[in-house]
C-alpha atoms as a printed R data frame, in Angstrom:
    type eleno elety resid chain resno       x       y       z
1   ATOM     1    CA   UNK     A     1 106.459  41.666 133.807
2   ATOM     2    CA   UNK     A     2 107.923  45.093 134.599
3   ATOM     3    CA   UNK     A     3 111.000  44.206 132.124
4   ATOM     4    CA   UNK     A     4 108.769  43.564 129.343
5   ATOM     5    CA   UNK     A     5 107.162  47.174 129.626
6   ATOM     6    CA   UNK     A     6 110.591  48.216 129.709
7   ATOM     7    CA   UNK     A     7 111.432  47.054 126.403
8   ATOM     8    CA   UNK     A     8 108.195  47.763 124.756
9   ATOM     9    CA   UNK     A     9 108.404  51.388 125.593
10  ATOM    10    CA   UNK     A    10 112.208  51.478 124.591
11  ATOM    11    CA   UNK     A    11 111.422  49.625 121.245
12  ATOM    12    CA   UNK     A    12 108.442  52.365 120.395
13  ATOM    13    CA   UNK     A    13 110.745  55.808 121.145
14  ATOM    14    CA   UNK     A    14 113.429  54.040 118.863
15  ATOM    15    CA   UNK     A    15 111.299  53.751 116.635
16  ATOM    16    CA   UNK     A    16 109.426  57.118 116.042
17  ATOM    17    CA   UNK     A    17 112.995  58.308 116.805
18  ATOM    18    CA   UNK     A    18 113.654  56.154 113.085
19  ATOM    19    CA   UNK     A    19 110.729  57.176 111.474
20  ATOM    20    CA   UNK     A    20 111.304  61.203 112.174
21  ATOM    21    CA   UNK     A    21 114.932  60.924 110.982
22  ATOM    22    CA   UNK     A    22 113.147  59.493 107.817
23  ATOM    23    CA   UNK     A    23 111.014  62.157 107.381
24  ATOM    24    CA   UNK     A    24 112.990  64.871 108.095
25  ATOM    25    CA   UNK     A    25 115.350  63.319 105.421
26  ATOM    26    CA   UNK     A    26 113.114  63.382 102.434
27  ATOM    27    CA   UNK     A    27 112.254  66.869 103.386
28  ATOM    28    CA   UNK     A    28 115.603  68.017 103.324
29  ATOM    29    CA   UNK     A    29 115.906  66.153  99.786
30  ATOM    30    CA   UNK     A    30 112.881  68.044  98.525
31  ATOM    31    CA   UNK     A    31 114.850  71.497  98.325
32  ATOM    32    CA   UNK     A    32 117.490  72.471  95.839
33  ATOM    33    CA   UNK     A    33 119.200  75.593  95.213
34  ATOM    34    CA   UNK     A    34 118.551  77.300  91.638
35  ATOM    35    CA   UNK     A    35 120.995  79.467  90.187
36  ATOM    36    CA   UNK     A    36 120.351  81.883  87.250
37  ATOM    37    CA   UNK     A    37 123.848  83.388  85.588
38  ATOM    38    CA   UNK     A    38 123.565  86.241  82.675
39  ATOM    39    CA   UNK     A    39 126.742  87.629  81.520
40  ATOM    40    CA   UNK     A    40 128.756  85.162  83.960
41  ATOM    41    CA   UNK     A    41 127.041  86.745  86.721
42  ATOM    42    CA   UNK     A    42 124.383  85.517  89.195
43  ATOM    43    CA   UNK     A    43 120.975  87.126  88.068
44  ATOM    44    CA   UNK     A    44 119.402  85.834  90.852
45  ATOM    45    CA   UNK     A    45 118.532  82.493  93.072
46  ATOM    46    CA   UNK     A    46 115.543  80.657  93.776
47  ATOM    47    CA   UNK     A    47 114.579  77.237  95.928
48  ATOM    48    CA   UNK     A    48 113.283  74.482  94.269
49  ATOM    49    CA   UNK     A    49 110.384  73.161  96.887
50  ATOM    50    CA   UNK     A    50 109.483  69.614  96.306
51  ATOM    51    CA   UNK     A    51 111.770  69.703  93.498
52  ATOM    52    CA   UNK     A    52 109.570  72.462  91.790
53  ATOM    53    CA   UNK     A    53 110.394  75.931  91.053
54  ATOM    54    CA   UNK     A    54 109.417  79.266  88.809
55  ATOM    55    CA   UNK     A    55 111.570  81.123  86.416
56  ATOM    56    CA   UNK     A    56 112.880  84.479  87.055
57  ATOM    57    CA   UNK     A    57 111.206  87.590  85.021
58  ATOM    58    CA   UNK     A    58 113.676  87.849  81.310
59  ATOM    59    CA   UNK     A    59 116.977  89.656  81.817
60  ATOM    60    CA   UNK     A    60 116.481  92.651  79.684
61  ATOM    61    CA   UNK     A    61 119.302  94.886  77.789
62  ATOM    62    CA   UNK     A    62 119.408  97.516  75.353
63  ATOM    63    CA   UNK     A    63 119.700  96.145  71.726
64  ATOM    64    CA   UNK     A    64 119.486  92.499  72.747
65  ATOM    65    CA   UNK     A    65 116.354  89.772  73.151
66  ATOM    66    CA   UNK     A    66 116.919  87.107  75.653
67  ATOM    67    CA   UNK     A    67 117.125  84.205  73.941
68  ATOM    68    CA   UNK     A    68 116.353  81.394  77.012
69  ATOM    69    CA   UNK     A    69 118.088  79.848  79.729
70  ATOM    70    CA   UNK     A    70 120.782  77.021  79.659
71  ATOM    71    CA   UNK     A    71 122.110  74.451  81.523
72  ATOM    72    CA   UNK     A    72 125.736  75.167  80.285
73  ATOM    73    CA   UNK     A    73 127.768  77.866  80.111
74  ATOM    74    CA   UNK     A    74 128.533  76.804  76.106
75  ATOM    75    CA   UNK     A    75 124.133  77.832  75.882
76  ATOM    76    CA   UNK     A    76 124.611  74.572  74.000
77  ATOM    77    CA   UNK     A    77 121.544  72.836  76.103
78  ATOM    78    CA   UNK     A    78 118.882  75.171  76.685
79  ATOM    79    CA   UNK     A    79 116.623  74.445  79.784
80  ATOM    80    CA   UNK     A    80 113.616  72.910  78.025
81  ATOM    81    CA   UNK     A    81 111.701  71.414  81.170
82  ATOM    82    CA   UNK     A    82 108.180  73.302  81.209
83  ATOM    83    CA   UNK     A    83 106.879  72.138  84.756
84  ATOM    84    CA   UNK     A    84 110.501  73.530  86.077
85  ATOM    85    CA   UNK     A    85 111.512  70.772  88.199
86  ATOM    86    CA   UNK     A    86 114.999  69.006  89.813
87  ATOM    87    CA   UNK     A    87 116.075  66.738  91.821
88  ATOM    88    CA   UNK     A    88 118.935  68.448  92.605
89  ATOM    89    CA   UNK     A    89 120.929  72.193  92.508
90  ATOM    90    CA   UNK     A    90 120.685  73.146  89.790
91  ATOM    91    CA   UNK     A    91 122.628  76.321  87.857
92  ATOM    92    CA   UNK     A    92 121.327  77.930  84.414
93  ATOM    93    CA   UNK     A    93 122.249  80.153  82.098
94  ATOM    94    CA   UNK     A    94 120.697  83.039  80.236
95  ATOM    95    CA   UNK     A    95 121.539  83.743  76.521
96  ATOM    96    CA   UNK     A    96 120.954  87.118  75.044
97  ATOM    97    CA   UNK     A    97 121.024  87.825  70.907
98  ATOM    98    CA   UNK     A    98 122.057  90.954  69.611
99  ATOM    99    CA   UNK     A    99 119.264  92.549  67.617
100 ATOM   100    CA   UNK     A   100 119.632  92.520  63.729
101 ATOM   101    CA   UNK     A   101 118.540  96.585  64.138
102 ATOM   102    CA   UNK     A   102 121.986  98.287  64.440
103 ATOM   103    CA   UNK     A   103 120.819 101.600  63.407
104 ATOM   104    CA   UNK     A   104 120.024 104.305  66.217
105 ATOM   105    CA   UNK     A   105 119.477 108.143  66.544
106 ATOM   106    CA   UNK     A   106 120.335 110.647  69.018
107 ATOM   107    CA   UNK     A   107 118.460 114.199  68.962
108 ATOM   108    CA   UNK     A   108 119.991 117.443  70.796
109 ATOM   109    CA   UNK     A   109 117.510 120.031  71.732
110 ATOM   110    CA   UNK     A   110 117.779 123.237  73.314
111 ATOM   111    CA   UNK     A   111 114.615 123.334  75.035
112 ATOM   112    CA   UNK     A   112 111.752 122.762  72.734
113 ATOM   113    CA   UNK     A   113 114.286 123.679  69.864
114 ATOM   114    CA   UNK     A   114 115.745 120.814  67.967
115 ATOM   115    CA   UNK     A   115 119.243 121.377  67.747
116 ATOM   116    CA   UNK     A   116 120.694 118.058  65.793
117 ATOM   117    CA   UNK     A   117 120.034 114.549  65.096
118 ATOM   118    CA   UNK     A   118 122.924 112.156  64.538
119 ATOM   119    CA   UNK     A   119 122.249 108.612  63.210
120 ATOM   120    CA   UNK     A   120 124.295 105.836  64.150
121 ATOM   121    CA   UNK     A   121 125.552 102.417  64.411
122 ATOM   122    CA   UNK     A   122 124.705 100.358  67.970
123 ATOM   123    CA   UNK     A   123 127.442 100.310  69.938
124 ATOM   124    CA   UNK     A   124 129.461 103.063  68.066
125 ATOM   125    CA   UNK     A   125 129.893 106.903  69.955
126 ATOM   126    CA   UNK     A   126 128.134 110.120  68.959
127 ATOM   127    CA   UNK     A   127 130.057 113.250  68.432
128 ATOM   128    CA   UNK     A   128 129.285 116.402  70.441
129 ATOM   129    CA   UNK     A   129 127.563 118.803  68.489
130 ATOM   130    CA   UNK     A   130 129.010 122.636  68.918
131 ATOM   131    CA   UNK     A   131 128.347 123.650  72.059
132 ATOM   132    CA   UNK     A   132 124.740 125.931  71.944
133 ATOM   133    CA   UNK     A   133 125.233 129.837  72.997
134 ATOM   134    CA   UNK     A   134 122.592 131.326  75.284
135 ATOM   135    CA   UNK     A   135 123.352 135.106  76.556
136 ATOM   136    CA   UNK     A   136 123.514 135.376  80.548
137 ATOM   137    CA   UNK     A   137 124.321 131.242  80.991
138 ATOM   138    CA   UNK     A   138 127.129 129.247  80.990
139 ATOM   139    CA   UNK     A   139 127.146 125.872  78.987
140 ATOM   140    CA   UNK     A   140 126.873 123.137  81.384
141 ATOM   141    CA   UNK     A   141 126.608 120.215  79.068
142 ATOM   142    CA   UNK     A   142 124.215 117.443  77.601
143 ATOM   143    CA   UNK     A   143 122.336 115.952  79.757
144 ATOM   144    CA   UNK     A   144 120.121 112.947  79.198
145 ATOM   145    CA   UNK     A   145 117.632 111.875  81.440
146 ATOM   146    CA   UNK     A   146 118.857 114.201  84.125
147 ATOM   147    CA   UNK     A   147 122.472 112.902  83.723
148 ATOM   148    CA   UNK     A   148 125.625 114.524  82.090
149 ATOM   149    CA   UNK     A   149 126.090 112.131  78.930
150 ATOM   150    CA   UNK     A   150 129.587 110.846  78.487
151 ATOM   151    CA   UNK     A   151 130.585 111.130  74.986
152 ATOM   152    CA   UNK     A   152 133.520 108.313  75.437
153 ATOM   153    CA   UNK     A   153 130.469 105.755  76.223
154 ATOM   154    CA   UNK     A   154 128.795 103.872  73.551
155 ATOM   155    CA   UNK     A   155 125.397 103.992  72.436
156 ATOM   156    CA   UNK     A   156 123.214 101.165  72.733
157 ATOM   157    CA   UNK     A   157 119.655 103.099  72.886
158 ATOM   158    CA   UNK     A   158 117.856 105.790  70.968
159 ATOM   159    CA   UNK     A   159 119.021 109.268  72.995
160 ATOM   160    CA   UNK     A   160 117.194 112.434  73.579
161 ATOM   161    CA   UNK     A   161 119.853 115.236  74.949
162 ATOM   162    CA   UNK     A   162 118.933 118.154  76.410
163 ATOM   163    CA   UNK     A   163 120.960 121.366  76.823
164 ATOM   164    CA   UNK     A   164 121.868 122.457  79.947
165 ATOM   165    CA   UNK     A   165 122.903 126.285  80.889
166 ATOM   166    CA   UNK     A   166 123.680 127.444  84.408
167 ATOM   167    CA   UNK     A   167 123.413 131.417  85.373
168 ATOM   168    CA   UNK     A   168 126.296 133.168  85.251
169 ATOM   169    CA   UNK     A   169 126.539 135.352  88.086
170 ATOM   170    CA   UNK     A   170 127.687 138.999  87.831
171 ATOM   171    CA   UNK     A   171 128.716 141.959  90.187
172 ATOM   172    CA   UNK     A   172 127.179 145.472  90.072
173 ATOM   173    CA   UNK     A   173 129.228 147.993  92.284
174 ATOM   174    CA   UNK     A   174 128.170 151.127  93.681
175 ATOM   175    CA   UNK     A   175 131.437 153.692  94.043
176 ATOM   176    CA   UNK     A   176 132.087 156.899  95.055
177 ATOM   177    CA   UNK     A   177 135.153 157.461  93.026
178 ATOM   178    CA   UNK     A   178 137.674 155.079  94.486
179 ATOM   179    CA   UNK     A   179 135.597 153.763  97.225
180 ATOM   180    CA   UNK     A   180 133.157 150.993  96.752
181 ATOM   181    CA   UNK     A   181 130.152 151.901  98.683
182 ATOM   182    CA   UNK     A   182 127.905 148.656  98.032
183 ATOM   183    CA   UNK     A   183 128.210 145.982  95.819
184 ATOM   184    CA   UNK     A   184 125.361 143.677  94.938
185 ATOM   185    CA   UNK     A   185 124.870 140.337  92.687
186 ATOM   186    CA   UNK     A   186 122.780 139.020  90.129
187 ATOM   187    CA   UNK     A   187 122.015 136.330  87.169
188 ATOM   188    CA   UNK     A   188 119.487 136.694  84.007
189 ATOM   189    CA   UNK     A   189 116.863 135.264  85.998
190 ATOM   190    CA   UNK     A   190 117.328 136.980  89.324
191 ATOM   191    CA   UNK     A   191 118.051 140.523  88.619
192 ATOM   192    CA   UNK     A   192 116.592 142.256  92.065
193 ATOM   193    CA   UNK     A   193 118.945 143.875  94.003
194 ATOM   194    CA   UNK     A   194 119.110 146.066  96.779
195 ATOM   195    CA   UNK     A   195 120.603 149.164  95.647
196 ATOM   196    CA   UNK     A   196 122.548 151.476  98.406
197 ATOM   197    CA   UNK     A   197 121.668 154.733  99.859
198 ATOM   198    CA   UNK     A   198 123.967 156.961  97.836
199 ATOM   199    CA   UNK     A   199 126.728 158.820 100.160
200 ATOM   200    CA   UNK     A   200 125.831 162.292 101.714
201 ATOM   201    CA   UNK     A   201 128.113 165.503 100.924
202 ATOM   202    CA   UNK     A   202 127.343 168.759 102.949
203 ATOM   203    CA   UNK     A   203 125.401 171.244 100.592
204 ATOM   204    CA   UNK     A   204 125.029 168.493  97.554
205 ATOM   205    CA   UNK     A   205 121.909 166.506  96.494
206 ATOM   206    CA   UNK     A   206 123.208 162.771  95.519
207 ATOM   207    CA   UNK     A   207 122.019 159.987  93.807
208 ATOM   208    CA   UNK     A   208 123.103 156.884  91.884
209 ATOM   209    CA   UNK     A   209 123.359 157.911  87.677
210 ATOM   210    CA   UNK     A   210 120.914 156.267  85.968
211 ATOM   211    CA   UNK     A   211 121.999 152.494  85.237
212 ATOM   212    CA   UNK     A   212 120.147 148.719  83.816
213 ATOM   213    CA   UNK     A   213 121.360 145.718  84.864
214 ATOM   214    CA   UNK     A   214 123.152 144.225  81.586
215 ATOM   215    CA   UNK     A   215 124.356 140.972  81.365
216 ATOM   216    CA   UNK     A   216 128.103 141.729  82.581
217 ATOM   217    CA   UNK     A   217 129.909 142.883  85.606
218 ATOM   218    CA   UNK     A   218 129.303 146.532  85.996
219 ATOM   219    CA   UNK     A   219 130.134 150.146  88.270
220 ATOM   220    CA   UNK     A   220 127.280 152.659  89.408
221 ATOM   221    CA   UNK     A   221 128.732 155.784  90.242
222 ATOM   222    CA   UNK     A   222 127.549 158.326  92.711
223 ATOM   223    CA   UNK     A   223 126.584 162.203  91.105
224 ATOM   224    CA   UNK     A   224 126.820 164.977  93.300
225 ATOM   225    CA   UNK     A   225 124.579 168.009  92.482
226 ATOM   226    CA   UNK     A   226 125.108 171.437  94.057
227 ATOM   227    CA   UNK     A   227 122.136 172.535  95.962
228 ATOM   228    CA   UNK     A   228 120.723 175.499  94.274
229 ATOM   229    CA   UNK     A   229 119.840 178.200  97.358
230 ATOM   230    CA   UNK     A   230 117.774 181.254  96.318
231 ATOM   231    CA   UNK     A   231 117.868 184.788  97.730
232 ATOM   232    CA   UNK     A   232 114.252 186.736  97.576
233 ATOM   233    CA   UNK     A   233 114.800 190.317  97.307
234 ATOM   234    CA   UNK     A   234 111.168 191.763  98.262
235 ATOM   235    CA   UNK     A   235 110.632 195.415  98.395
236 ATOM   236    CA   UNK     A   236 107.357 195.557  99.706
237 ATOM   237    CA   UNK     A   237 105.487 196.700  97.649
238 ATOM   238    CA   UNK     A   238 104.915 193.621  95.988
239 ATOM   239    CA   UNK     A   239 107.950 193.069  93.552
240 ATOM   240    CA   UNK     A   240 110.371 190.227  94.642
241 ATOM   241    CA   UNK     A   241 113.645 189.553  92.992
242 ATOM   242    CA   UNK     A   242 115.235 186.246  92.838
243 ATOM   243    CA   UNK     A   243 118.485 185.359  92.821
244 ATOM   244    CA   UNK     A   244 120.269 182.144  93.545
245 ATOM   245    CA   UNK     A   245 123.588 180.184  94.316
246 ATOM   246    CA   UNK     A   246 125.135 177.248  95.344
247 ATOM   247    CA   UNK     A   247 128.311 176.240  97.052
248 ATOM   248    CA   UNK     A   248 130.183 176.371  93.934
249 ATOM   249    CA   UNK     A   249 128.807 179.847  92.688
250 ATOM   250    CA   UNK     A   250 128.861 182.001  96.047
251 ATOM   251    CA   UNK     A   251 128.626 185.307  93.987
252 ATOM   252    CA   UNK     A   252 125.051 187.099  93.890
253 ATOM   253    CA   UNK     A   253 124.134 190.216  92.273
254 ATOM   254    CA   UNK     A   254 121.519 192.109  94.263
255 ATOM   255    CA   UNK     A   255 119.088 194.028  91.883
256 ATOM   256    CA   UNK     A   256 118.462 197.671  91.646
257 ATOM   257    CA   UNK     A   257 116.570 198.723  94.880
258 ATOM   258    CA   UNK     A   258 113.339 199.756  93.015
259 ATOM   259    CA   UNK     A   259 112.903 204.178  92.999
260 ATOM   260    CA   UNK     A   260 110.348 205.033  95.576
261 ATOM   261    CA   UNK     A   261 109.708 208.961  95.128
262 ATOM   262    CA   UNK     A   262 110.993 210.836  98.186
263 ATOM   263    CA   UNK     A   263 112.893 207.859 100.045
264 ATOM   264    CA   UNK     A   264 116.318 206.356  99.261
265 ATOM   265    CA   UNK     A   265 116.668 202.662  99.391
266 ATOM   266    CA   UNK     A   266 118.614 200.025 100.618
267 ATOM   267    CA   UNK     A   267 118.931 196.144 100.806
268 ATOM   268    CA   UNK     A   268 118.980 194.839 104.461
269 ATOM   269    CA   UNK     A   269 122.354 193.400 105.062
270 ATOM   270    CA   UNK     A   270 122.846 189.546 104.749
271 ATOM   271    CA   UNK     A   271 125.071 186.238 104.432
272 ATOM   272    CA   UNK     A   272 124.790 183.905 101.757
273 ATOM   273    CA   UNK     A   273 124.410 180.262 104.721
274 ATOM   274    CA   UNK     A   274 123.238 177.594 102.418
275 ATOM   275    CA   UNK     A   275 119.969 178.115 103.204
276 ATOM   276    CA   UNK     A   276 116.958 179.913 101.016
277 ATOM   277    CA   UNK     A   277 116.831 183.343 102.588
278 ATOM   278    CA   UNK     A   278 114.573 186.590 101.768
279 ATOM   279    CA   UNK     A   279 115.871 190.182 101.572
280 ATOM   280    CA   UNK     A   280 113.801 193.259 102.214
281 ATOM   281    CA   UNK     A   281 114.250 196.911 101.249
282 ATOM   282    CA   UNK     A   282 114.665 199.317 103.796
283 ATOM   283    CA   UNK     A   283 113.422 203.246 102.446
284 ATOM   284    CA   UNK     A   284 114.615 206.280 104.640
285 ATOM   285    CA   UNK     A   285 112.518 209.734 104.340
286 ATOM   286    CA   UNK     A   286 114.571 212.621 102.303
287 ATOM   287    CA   UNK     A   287 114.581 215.513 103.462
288 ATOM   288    CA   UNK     A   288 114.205 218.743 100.961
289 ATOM   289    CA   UNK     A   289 115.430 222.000 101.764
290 ATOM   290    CA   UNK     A   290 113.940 224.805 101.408
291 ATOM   291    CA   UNK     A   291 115.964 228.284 101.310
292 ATOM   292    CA   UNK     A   292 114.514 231.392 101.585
293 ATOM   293    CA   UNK     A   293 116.415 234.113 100.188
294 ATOM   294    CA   UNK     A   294 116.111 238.221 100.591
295 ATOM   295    CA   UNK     A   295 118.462 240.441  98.434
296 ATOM   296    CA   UNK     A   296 120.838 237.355  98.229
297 ATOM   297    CA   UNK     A   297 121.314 236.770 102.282
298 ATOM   298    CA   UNK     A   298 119.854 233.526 103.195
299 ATOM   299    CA   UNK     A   299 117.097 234.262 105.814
300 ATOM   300    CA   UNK     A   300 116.384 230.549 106.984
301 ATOM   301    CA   UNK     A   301 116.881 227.055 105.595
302 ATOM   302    CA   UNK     A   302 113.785 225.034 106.310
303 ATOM   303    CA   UNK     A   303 113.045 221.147 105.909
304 ATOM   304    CA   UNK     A   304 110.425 218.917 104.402
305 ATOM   305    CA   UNK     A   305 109.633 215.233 103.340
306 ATOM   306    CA   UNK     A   306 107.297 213.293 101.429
307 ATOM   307    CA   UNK     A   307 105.710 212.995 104.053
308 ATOM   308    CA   UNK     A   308 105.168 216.402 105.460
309 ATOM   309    CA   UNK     A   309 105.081 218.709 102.521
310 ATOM   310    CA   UNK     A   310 105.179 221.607 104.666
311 ATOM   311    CA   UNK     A   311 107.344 224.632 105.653
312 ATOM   312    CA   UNK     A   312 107.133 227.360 108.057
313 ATOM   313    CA   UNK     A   313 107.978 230.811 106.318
314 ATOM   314    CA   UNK     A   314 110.300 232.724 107.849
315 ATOM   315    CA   UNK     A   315 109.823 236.780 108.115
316 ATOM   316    CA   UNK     A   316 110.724 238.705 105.058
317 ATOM   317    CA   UNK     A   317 113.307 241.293 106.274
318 ATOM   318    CA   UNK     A   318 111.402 244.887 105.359
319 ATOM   319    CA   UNK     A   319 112.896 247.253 102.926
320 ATOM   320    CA   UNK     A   320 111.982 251.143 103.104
321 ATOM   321    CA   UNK     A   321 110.045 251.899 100.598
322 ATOM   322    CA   UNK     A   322 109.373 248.914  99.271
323 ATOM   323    CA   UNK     A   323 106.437 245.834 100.594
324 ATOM   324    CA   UNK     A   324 107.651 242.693 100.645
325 ATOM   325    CA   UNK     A   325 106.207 238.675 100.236
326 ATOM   326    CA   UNK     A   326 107.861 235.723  98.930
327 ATOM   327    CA   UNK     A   327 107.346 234.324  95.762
328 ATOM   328    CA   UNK     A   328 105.005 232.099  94.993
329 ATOM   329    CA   UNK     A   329 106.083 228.786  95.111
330 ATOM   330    CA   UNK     A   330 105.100 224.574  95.341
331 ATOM   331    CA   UNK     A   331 106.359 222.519  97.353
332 ATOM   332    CA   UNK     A   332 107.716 219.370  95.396
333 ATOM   333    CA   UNK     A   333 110.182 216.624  96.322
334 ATOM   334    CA   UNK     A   334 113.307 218.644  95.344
335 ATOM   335    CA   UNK     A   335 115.507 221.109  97.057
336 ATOM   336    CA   UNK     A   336 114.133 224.653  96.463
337 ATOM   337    CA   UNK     A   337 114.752 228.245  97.072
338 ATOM   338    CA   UNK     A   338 112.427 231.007  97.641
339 ATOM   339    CA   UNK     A   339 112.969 234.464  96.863
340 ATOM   340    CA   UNK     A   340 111.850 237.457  98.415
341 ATOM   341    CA   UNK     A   341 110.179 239.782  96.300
342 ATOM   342    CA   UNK     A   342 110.434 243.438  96.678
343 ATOM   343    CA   UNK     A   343 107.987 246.324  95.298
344 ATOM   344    CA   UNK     A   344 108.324 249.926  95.461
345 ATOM   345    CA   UNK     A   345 105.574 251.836  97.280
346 ATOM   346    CA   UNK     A   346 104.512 254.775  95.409
């Protein structure tokens, strides 16, 4: 009894063992490989599930229309099963036509500005145009979208080239005579710069001359100005005198010290330091003389200033027979004499 179990079970696993090696069979028959070739290339692959399968999106190229696909590399068969089935791998090929429009156009701008248009056949090369002149830039070529064209390539498509310039960099230097004190760059459409601190020289202003950034290399040079000192001659009084120098022209010439009636005058001393200095008069009292004089003998010799218009009379040596007095005189900011005068007594 226990043998016959036996065997029944063996019989039943050998056979779901059969019937799964079945199945799994027919699945694996139910998938096929589909290859797509353009150009004697593979365009792409797809699986054919249950022997069913989609076409690929159309191959597309510039101044062709795909014409279909074919199951031989001769595109003598073309592939004309709708539902896209097999029941096997499978390989087809696409077919493109030329077009029948041969004809294209390129157009070379400069910017907005429409440079050229050339018209030709598909397939053939353009010609460069002359190469577009822009001040400040560089020609860097035609460029269509975003890429250098190649002018050895030919043309397939309708082109749109665009000019391309790049900046031309140039050098501004800042000198003081044969040394370069700074030296800066720029382009047409970055022109700031950081200009130098011009050099210092002792008793000079300096500065950079005047200068505009031009569209070329270019020197700045450094202008030294003598610093112009000035000497105030001030006499008090309310008049000043100006002169001035510098440390190329160390030669002043004082002005007259103005008159002042009874004094003498006199410029303080000074040096000429590079600096702006002021010079003031000095006036010293003169003193007058005044002689008093009998019978030609000088009796006394007295002083007086502008300042003290006074003098003490001596006595006037007597004279029998005669009174005596000296003449009348006024006192005035001048040496004078003063004579005795003599008259007879009767």
């Amino acid at each position: 009894m226990l043998s016959q179990m036996k065997i029944k079970l063996l019989f039943l696993t050998l056979l779901l063992f059969c019937i799964s090696i079945v199945f799994f069979a027919g699945c694996a028959k139910n998938k096929y490989i589909v290859t797509f070739y353009v150009d004697g290339e593979v365009y792409t692959t797809v699986t054919a599930v249950n022997g069913k399968f989609t076409l690929p999106d159309d191959p597309l190229r510039d101044g062709f229309t795909f014409s279909g696909w074919f199951t031989d590399e001769s595109y003598s068969v073309m592939w004309k099963n709708e539902n896209c089935q097999t029941q096997s791998d499978l390989n087809l090929y696409g077919f493109q036509t030329k077009n029948s429009i041969n004809t294209l156009k390129a157009e070379f701008y400069d910017g907005n500005q429409l440079l050229d248009v050339q018209n030709i056949v598909y397939g053939e090369k353009i010609s460069e145009p002359d190469k577009p002149v822009k001040d400040g830039y560089n020609f860097a070529g035609w460029f269509a979208d975003g890429v250098l064209f190649n002018f050895d390539s030919a043309v397939e498509r309708d082109l749109v080239l665009f000019a391309k310039f790049e900046a031309v960099t140039y050098t501004v230097k800042f000198i003081d005579g044969e040394t370069v004190i700074g030296e800066e760059s720029y382009t047409a459409e970055d022109k700031n710069i950081t200009v130098p601190v011009p050099p210092q020289k002792e008793y000079y202003d300096s500065c950079w001359e005047d200068f505009s950034l031009t569209l070329g290399n270019m020197e700045v040079k450094v202008i030294y100005t003598p610093i112009i000192y000035t000497v105030t001659f001030d006499c008090g009084n309310g008049n000043v005198y100006a002169r001035q120098y510098s440390v190329e022209n160390q030669v002043i010439t004082p002005p007259p010290v103005p008159l002042r009636t009874g004094y003498t005058g006199s410029w303080n001393e000074y040096e000429l330091n590079f600096c702006d200095i002021t010079v003031n008069a000095s006036y010293t009292l003169i003193l007058y003389k005044a002689t008093f004089i009998a019978d030609g003998e000088t009796v006394k010799v007295g002083y007086f200033t502008i300042e003290d218009m006074t003098v003490t009379e001596p006595a006037i040596p007597q004279k029998n027979g005669f009174s005596a007095k000296w003449e009348r005189y006024v006192l005035k900011p001048e040496d004078i004499t003063i004579k005795a005068e003599y008259t007879r007594i009767h």
